[in-house]
mmCIF file of C-alpha atoms in Angstrom:
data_model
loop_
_atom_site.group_PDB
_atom_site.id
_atom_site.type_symbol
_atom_site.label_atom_id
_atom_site.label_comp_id
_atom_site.label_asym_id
_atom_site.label_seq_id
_atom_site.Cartn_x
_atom_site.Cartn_y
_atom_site.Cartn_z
ATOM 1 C CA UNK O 1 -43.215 -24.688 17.213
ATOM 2 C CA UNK O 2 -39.896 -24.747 15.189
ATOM 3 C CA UNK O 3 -37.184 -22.561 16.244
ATOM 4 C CA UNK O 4 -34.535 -21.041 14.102
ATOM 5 C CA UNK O 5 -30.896 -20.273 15.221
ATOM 6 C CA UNK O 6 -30.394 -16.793 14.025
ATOM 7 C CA UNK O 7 -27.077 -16.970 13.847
ATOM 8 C CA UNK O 8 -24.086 -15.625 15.356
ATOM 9 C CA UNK O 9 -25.106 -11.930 16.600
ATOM 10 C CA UNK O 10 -23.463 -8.851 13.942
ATOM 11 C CA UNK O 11 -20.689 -7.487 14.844
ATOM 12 C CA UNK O 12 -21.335 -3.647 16.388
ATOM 13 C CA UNK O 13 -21.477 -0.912 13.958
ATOM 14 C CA UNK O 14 -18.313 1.308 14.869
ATOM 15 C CA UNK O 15 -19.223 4.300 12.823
ATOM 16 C CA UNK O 16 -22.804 5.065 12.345
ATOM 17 C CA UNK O 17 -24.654 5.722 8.561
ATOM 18 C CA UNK O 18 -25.345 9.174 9.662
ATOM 19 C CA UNK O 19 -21.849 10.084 9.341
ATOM 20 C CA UNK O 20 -21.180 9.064 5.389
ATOM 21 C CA UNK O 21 -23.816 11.306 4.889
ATOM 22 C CA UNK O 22 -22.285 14.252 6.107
ATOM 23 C CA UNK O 23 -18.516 13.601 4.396
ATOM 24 C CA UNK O 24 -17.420 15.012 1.554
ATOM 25 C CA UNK O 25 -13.411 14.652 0.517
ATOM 26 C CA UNK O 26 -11.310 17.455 -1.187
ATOM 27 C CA UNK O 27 -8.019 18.179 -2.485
ATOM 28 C CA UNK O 28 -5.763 21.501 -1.878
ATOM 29 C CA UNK O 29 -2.582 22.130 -3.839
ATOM 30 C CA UNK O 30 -0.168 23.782 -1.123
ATOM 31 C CA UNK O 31 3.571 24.938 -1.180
ATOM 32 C CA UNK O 32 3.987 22.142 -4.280
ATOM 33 C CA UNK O 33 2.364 19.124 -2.171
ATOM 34 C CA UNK O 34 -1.242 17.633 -2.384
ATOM 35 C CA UNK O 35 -2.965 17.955 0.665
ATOM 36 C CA UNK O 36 -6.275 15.528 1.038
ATOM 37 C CA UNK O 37 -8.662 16.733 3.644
ATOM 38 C CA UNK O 38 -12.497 15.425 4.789
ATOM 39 C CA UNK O 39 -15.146 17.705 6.066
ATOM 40 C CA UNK O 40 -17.974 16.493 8.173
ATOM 41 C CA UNK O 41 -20.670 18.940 8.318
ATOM 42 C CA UNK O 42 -23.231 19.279 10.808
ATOM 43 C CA UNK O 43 -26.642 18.050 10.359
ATOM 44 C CA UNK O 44 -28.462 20.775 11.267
ATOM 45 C CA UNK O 45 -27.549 24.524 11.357
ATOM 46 C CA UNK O 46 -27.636 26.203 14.322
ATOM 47 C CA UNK O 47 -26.328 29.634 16.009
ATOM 48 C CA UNK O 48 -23.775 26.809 18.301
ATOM 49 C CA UNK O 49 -22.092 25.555 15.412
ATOM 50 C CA UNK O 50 -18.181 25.321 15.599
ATOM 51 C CA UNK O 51 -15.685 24.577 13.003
ATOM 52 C CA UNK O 52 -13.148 22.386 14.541
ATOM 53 C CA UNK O 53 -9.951 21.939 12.853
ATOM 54 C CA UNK O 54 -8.294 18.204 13.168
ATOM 55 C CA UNK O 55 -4.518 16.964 13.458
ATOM 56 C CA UNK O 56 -4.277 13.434 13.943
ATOM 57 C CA UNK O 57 -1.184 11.327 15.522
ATOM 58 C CA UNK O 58 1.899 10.079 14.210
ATOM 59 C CA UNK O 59 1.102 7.101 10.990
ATOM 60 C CA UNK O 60 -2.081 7.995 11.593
ATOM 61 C CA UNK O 61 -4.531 9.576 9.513
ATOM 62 C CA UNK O 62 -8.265 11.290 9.248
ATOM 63 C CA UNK O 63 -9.941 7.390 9.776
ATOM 64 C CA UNK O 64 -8.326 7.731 13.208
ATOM 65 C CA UNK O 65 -10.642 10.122 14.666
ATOM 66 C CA UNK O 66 -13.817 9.142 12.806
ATOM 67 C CA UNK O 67 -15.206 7.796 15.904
ATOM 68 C CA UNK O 68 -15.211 10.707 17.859
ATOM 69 C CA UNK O 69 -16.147 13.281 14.244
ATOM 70 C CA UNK O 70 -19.223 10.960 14.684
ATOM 71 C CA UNK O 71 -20.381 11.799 17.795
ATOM 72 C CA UNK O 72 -19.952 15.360 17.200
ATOM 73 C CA UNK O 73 -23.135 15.764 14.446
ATOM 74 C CA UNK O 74 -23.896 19.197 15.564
ATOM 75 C CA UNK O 75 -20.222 20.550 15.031
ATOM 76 C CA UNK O 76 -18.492 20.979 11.426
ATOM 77 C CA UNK O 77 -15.241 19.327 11.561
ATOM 78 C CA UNK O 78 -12.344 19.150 9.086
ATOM 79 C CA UNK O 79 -9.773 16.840 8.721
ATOM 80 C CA UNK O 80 -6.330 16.854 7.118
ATOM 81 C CA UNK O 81 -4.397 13.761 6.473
ATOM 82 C CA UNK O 82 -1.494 15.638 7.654
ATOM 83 C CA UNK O 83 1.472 15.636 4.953
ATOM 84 C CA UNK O 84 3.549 12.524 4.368
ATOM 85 C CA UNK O 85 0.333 10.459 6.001
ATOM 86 C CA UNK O 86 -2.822 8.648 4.505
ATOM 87 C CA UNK O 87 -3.130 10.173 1.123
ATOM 88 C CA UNK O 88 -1.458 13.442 1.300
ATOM 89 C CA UNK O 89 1.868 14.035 -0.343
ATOM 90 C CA UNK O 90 4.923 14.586 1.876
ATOM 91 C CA UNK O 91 6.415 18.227 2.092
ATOM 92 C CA UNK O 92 7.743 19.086 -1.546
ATOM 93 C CA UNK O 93 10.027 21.485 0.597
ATOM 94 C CA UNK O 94 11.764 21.531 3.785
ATOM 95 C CA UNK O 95 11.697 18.913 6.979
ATOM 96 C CA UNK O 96 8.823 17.263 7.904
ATOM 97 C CA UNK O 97 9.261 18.857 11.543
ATOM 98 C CA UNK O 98 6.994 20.445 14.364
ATOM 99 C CA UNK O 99 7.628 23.744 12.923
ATOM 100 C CA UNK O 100 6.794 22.926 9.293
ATOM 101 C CA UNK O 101 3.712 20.977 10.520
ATOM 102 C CA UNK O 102 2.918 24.130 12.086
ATOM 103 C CA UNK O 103 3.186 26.166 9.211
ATOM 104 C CA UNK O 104 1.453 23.467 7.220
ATOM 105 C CA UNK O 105 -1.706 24.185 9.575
ATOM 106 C CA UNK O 106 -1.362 28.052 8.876
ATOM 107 C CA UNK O 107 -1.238 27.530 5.096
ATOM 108 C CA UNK O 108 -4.484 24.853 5.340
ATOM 109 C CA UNK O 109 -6.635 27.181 7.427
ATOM 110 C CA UNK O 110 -5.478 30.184 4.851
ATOM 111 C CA UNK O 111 -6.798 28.133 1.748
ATOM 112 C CA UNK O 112 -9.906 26.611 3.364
ATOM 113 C CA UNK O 113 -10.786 30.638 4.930
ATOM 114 C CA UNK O 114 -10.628 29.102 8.333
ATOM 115 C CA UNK O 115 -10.639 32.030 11.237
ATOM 116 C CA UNK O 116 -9.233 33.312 14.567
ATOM 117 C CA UNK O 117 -13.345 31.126 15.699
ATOM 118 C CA UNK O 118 -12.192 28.134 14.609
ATOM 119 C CA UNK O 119 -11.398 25.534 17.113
ATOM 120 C CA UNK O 120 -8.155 23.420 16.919
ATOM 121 C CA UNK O 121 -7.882 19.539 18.224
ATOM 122 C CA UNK O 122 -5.192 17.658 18.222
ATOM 123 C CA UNK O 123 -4.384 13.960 19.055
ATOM 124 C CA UNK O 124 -0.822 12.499 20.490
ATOM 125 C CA UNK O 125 1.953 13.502 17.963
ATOM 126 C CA UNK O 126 -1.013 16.050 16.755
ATOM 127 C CA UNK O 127 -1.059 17.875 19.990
ATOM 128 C CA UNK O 128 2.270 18.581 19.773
ATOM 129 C CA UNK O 129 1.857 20.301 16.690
ATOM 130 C CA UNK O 130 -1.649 21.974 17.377
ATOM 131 C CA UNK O 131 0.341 23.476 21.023
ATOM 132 C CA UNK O 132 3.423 24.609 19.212
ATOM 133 C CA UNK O 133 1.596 26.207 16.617
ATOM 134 C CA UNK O 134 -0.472 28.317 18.794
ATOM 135 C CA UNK O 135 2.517 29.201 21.091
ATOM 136 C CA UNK O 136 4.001 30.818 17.488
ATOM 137 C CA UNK O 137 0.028 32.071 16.300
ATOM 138 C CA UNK O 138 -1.234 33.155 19.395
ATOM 139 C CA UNK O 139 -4.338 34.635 17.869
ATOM 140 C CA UNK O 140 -5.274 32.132 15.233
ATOM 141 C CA UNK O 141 -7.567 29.882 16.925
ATOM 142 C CA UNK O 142 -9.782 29.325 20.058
ATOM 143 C CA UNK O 143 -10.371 27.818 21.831
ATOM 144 C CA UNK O 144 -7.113 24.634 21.998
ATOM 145 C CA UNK O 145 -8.472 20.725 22.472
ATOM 146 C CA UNK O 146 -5.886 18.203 23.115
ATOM 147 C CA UNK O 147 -6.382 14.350 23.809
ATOM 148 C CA UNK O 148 -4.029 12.249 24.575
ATOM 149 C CA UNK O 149 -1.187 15.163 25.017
ATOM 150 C CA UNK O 150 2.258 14.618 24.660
ATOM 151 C CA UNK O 151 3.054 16.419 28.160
ATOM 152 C CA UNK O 152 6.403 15.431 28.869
ATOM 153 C CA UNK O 153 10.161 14.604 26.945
ATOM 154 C CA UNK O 154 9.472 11.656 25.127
ATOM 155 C CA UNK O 155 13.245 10.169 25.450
ATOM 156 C CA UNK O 156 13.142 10.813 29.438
ATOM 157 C CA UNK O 157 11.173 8.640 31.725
ATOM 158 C CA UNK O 158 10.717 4.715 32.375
ATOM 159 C CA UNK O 159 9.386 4.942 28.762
ATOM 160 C CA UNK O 160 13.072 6.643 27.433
ATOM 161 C CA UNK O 161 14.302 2.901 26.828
ATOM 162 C CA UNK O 162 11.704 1.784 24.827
ATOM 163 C CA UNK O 163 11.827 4.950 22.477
ATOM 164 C CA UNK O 164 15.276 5.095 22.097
ATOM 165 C CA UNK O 165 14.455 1.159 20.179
ATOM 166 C CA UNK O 166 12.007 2.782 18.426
ATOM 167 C CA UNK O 167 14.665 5.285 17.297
ATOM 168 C CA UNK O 168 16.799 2.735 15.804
ATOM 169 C CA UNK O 169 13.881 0.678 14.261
ATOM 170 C CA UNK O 170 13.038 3.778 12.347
ATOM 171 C CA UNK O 171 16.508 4.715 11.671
ATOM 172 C CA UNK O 172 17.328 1.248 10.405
ATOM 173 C CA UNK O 173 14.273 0.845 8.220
ATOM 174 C CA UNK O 174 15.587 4.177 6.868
ATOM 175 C CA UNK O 175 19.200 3.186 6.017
ATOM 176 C CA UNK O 176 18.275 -0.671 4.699
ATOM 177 C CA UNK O 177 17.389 -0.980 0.795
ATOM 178 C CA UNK O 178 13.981 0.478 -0.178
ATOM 179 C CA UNK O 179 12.342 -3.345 -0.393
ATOM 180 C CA UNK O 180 13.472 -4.358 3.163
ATOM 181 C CA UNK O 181 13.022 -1.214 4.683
ATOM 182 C CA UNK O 182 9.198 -0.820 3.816
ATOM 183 C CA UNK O 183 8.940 -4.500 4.503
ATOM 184 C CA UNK O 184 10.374 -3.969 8.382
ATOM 185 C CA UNK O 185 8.314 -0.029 8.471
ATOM 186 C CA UNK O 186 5.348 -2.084 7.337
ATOM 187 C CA UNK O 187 5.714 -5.766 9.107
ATOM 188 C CA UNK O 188 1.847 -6.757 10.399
ATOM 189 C CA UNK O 189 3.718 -8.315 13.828
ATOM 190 C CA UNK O 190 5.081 -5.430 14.579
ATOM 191 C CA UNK O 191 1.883 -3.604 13.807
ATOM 192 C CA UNK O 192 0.050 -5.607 15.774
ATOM 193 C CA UNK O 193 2.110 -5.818 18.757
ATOM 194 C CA UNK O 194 2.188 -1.572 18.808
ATOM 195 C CA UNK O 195 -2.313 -2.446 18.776
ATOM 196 C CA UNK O 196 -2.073 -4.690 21.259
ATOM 197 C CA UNK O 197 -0.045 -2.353 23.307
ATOM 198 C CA UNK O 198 -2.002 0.523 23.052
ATOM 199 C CA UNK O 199 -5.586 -1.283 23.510
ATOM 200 C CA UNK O 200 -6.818 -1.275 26.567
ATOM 201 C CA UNK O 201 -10.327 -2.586 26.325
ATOM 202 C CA UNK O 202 -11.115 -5.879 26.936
ATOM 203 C CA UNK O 203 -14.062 -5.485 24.341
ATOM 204 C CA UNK O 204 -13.267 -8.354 21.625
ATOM 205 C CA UNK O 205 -14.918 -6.773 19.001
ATOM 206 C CA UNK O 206 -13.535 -3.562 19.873
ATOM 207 C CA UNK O 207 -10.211 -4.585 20.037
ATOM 208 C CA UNK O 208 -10.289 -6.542 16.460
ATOM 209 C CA UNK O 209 -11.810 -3.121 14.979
ATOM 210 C CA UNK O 210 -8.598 -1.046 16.398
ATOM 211 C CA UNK O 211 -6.373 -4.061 15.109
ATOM 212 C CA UNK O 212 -8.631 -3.738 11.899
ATOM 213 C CA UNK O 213 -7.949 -0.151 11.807
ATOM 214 C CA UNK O 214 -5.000 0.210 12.435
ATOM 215 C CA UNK O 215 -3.712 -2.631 9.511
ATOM 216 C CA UNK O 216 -5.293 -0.407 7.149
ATOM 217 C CA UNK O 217 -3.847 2.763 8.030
ATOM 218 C CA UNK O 218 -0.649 2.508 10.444
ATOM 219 C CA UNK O 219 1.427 1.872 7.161
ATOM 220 C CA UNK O 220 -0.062 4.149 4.947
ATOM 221 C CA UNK O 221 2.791 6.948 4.323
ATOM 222 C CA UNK O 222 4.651 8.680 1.560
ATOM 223 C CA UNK O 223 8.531 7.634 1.956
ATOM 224 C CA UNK O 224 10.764 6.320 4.837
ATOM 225 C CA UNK O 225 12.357 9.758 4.767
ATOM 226 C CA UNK O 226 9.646 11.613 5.462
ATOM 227 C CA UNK O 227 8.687 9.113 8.017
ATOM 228 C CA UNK O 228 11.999 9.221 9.739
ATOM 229 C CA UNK O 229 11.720 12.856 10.228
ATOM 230 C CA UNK O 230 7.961 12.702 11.570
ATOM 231 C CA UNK O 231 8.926 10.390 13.919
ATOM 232 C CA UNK O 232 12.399 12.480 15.229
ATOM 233 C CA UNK O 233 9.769 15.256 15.156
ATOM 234 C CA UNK O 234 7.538 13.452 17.614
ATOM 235 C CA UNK O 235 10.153 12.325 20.219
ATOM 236 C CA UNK O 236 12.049 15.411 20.090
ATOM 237 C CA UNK O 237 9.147 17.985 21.346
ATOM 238 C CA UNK O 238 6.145 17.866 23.722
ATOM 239 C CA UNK O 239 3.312 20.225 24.667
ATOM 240 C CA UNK O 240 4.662 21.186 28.092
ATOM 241 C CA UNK O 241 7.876 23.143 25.788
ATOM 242 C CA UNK O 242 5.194 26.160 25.255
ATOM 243 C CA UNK O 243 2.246 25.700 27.792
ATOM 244 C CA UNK O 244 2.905 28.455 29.590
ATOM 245 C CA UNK O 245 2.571 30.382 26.056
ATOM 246 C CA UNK O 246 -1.018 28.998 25.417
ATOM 247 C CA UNK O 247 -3.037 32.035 26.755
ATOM 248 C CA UNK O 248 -6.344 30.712 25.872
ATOM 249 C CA UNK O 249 -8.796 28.090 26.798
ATOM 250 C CA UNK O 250 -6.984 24.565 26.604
ATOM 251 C CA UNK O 251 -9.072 21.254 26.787
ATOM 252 C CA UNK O 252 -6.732 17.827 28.051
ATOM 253 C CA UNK O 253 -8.578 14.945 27.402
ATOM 254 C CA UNK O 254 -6.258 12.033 29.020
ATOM 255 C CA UNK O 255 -6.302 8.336 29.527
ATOM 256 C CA UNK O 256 -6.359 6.803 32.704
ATOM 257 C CA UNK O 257 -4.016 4.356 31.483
ATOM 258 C CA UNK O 258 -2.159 5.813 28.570
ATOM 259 C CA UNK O 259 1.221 4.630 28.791
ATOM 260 C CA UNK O 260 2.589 6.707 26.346
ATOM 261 C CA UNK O 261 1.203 10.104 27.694
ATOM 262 C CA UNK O 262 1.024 9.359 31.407
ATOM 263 C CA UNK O 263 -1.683 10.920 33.859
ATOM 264 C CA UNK O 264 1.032 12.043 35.878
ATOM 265 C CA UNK O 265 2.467 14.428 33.301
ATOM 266 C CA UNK O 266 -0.902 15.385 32.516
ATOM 267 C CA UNK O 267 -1.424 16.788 35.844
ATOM 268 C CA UNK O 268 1.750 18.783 35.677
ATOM 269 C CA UNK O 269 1.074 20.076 32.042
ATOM 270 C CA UNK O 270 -2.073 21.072 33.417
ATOM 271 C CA UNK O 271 -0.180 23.200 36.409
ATOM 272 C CA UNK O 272 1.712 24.751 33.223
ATOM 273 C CA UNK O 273 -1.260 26.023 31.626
ATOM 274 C CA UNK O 274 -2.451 29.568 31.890
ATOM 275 C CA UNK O 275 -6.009 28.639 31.048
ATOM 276 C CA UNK O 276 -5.858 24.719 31.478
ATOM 277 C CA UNK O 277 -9.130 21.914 31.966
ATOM 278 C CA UNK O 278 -7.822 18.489 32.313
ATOM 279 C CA UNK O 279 -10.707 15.492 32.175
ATOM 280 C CA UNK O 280 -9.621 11.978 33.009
ATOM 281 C CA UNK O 281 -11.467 8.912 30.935
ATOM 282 C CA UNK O 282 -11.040 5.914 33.194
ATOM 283 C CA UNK O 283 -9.753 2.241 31.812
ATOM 284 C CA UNK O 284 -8.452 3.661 28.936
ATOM 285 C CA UNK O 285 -4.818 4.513 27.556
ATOM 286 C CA UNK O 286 -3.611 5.955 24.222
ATOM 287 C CA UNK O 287 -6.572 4.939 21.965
ATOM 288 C CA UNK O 288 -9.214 7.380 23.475
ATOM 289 C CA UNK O 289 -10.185 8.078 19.769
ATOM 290 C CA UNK O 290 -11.279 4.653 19.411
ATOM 291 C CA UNK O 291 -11.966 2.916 22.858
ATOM 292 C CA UNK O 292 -14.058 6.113 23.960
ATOM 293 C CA UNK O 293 -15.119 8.430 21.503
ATOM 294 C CA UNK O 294 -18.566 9.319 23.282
ATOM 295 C CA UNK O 295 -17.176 10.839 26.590
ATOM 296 C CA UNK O 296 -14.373 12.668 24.664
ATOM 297 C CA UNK O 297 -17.235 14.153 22.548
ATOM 298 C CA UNK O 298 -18.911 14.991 25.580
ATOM 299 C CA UNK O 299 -16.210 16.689 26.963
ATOM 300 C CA UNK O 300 -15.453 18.646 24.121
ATOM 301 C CA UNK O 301 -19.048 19.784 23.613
ATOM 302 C CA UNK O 302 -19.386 20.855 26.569
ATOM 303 C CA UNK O 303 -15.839 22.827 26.866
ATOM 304 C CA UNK O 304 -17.164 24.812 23.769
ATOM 305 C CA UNK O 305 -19.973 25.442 25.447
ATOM 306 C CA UNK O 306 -18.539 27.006 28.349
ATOM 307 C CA UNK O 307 -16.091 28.689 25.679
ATOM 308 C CA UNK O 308 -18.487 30.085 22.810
ATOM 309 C CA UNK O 309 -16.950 32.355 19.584
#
């Protein structure tokens, strides 16, 4: 009998069909500034439904958490391309700091009718927003999801060295000419050397989708200014500033390896918290999002659960 060599084996589907089908993209004019948002509704309604409201990590944007929207089919789930990121404008007015981020998320959930039931998530750089802005709206949301928390000072640390380099590589690609400023902001190398840094699987495939993804998106911002000040905004606050002001129901889901947010600090923000979970993924750092979206989804349904509206 003749055999025939099917060929090399596809490559894994990272985001299922399913999930195009429940996407639909909008627009909101706010304070001057375009805002583009996605909303991924649930596929069937039930009486558990939750609205949970997304703010993704620094040069990141809504394809960052797509992995994890997708294993969440029985929750509704908006996502912002926070301002100055993706395709959203920068902030016509004012600094593009943790404070104006916060009242960024106050105006969205105003002009999408989003209430005190909805449920707030926020990655990295987006859980320092998400925290501060419920330490200021205490009644807004609940319950509070973080993953990969920013739980300590940035700037302090074994880590202070490397972002103080980062510092200057963001204030330099701010002061050079427009052309070679972009150019260094934008450099694939250095792109890739941030993925590599970050990825902790040893998943080939997995690890050229996260490079993938992160080509396609990690440079996709308004201006150098507005990226300068995102970034100052990032190393200059952390979650553990106004835990002990987050009097409801907080979710940390933390990498056993994340560099960047380390497990110790995650046990001490936890020891912060008035009303604090933390649950560890193993083998993975920074990059929970993409490495593993189906335990954080577990996690998070099951938090709601314990915490209905």
């Amino acid at each position: 009998m003749d055999t025939v060599n099917p060929g090399p084996s596809p490559a894994p589907a990272y985001l299922s069909a399913g999930l195009a089908a429940r996407t639909s993209a909008s627009t909101v004019s706010l304070d001057g500034s375009t805002v583009a948002f996605w909303t991924y509704e649930p596929v069937e309604e039930t009486p558990e439904i939750r609205t949970i409201l997304v703010v993704h990590g620094f040069r990141g944007d809504h394809h960052g958490l797509l992995r994890v929207a997708d294993q969440l089919p029985d929750m509704r789930i908006i996502m912002p391309d926070l301002p100055g990121f993706g395709s959203s404008d920068a902030f016509a007015r004012g600094p593009h700091s943790v404070e104006r981020y916060g009242q960024f998320i106050s105006g969205f959930m105003a002009s999408q009718g989003l209430g005190p039931d909805t449920v707030l998530l926020g990655h990295s750089f987006g859980s320092i927003v998400a925290s501060h802005f419920v330490a200021n709206n205490p009644q807004a949301v609940r319950p509070l999801i973080l993953i990969n928390p920013i739980a300590a000072p940035a700037l302090e640390g074994p880590k202070g060295v490397m972002t103080r380099l980062a510092v200057l590589y963001y204030q330099l690609a701010a002061r050079l000419p427009r052309g070679p400023g972009l150019a260094l902001l934008r450099n694939p190398l250095i792109v890739r050397v941030m993925s590599e840094t970050m990825a902790k699987t040893r998943d080939r495939e997995l690890r050229a989708f996260i490079h993938g993804q992160h080509h396609a998106y990690f440079s996709s911002f308004a201006d150098r200014d507005s990226l300068l000040e995102s970034f100052t905004a990032s190393v200059s606050s952390h979650v553990a500033e106004v835990a002990g002001q987050l009097d409801l129901p907080v979710l940390l889901v933390a990498g056993e390896k994340d560099e960047i947010a380390t497990l110790p600090n995650q046990h001490r923000l936890l020891e912060l918290l008035p009303d604090g979970e933390l649950k560890v993924i193993p083998g993975v750092g920074h990059l929970i999002h993409y490495e593993t979206p189906e335990p954080a989804a577990r996690y998070i349904r099951s938090f709601l659960k314990d915490h209905p509206a």
